[in-house]
Amino acid sequence: MGEAPALFVDDLLHGEISNGFALKSKGIQTTTRVGDKTYVIGGTDDESTSTIGVQIFNRSTGELTIPMVLGTKPKPCKGHSAVFLNEDRILVIKGDSPPDDCIWFLEVDTKFVRQPKENFQTEVVAWSKGVRGEAEKPIVISGPSGVGKGTLICKLMKEFPSMFGFSVSHTTRAPRDKETDGVHYHFTDRSVMEKAIRDGKFLEFARVHGNLYGTSVEAVEVVADAGKRCILDIDVQGARSVRASSLEAIFIFVCPPSFEELEKRLRERATETEEQIQKRLRNARTELEQGKSSGLFDHILVNDDLETCYQSLKKLLGLDEFIGTTPKPLPEFVNLPVDHSVSKVDHKILISCGIRRA
Ligand SMILES: Nc1ncnc2c1ncn2[C@@H]1O[C@H](COP(=O)(O)OP(=O)(O)OP(=O)(O)O)[C@@H](O)[C@H]1O
Ligand SMILES: Nc1nc2c(ncn2[C@@H]2O[C@H](COP(=O)(O)O)[C@@H](O)[C@H]2O)c(=O)[nH]1
């Protein structure tokens, strides 16, 4: 792929972008053509001047609309470039930005945005931040029942909805109020699940607190197929099985600040009978011993104050910019890659940057 043509928003009605590829901004806006729509990225929209705006120009109707924008939005920068990728998202590289804030994706036609588009009958896009380092590895989160794994995962998925996907496990336990089949779990009969296990459909499974739980191969594939990073909420036995499997993952163990606090959280959640709570607490002692000492886990987080723990989780996933009161180190700024080409090898997107021109 050669150098992409530069085009500015003023050219929208007049110019044609023949290949739908990258456009370069001199600091304000880029336009990227996707079918009969042109995504105008940069400047501001009606919503905010503190984030990069997105507008959509419909070439057939001549209308310029402001879409519903999901996900954490990037802050404005001195300039950026935009490249249409994978037929469903636009890669945005911010100029003069710290390395952990320079790569973003604007999803324009992924599964994640197609559903709300249909529901709300409006244009929808979603921002997600590119992650450095171990970006593509699934994340296994374990810890005793009631420690807050689900709460932390919910926060992560809410802040980065288009970056992470939850591996929906199968279980033989009964659904709780407000739990939905296919969303929180695939609630399954024991005989059906046992047959699927025998048929090799599960990456891992375990008997936990008297019920059968398991991660199907399909549950992980669904997330990967959506181009997202998979999060698994599984017990320590399951984590051990995944470690032994071919799935390369990051393993995180979440501990409570004290056993008393764990018991308090389980009771206050009020989703289990007293007998179940006692069983979960007994199992928690074993899990805590194993989790802390087995060497199975890459990271151990203590979930005392929820927000502090969440910031630590984001930090170890490379998603933070600024934690608490720690002074921000002086960033090394990334120059805007004015010339770049994009190719896909082994499911990785390679961005080759040319020499920056004055
Ligand atoms: N840091 C925290 N401080 C106080 N309460 C918390 C904290 N984190 C989570 N909780 C609360 O503790 C309860 C248990 O949390 P959660 O359901 O997320 O635990 P879990 O580890 O996913 O449990 P399980 O393994 O049984 O699914 C919830 O009511 C949640 O709101
Ligand atoms: N080994 C697996 N453990 C799992 C899986 N899905 C959930 N879990 C763990 O079960 C307990 C209890 O969950 P709850 O929803 O009944 O409170 C919890 O520790 C989960 O981490 C799985 O697929 N495999």
Coordinates of N, CA and C and ligand atoms in Angstrom, one line a residue, residues 143 145 149 169 173 176 185 204-206 208-209 213-215 233-235 238 269 280, ligand 2:
G143 N -10.5 -16.2 42.1 CA -10.6 -15.7 43.5 C -11.8 -16.3 44.2
S145 N -15.3 -16.9 46.1 CA -16.7 -16.4 45.8 C -16.9 -15.2 46.7
K149 N -14.8 -10.4 41.8 CA -14.4 -10.6 40.4 C -15.3 -10.1 39.4
S169 N -19.6 -18.8 30.6 CA -19.5 -20.2 31.0 C -20.8 -21.0 30.9
R173 N -25.8 -24.7 37.9 CA -26.5 -24.1 39.0 C -27.7 -23.3 38.4
R176 N -29.8 -17.0 39.2 CA -30.3 -16.0 40.2 C -31.2 -15.0 39.6
Y185 N -24.5 -16.7 32.2 CA -24.1 -18.1 32.0 C -24.9 -18.8 30.9
E204 N -12.1 -26.2 29.7 CA -11.9 -26.6 31.1 C -13.3 -26.7 31.8
F205 N -13.3 -27.5 32.9 CA -14.6 -27.6 33.7 C -14.2 -28.0 35.1
A206 N -15.0 -27.7 36.0 CA -14.7 -28.1 37.4 C -16.0 -28.2 38.2
V208 N -17.7 -26.9 41.3 CA -17.4 -25.7 42.2 C -18.7 -25.5 43.1
H209 N -18.5 -25.5 44.3 CA -19.6 -25.3 45.3 C -20.8 -26.3 45.0
Y213 N -19.3 -26.3 36.5 CA -19.1 -25.0 35.7 C -18.0 -25.3 34.7
G214 N -18.1 -24.7 33.5 CA -17.1 -25.0 32.5 C -17.0 -23.9 31.4
T215 N -15.9 -23.8 30.8 CA -15.7 -22.8 29.7 C -15.6 -23.6 28.4
D233 N -13.9 -15.6 34.0 CA -14.1 -15.6 35.4 C -14.3 -17.0 35.9
I234 N -13.2 -17.7 36.4 CA -13.3 -19.1 36.7 C -12.6 -19.4 38.0
D235 N -12.9 -20.5 38.6 CA -12.3 -20.8 39.9 C -10.8 -21.3 39.7
G238 N -10.2 -24.4 37.6 CA -10.3 -24.0 36.2 C -9.1 -23.3 35.7
R269 N -24.5 -9.7 49.6 CA -25.0 -9.9 48.2 C -26.3 -10.7 48.2
R280 N -19.3 -22.0 50.5 CA -18.5 -21.1 49.7 C -17.3 -20.6 50.6
Ligands
LIG2 N1 -13.8 -23.7 36.6 C1 -14.8 -22.8 36.3 N2 -15.2 -22.0 37.3 C2 -16.2 -21.1 37.0 C3 -16.7 -21.0 35.7 N3 -17.6 -20.0 35.7 C4 -17.7 -19.5 36.9 N4 -16.8 -20.2 37.7 C5 -16.6 -19.9 39.1 O1 -17.6 -20.5 39.9 C6 -17.7 -19.8 41.1 C7 -19.1 -19.5 41.5 O2 -19.7 -18.7 40.6 P1 -21.2 -18.2 40.9 O3 -21.6 -17.4 39.6 O4 -22.1 -19.4 41.1 O5 -21.1 -17.3 42.1 C8 -16.9 -18.5 40.9 O6 -15.7 -18.6 41.7 C9 -16.5 -18.5 39.5 O7 -15.3 -17.9 39.2 C10 -16.2 -21.8 34.7 O8 -16.5 -21.8 33.5 N5 -15.2 -22.7 35.0

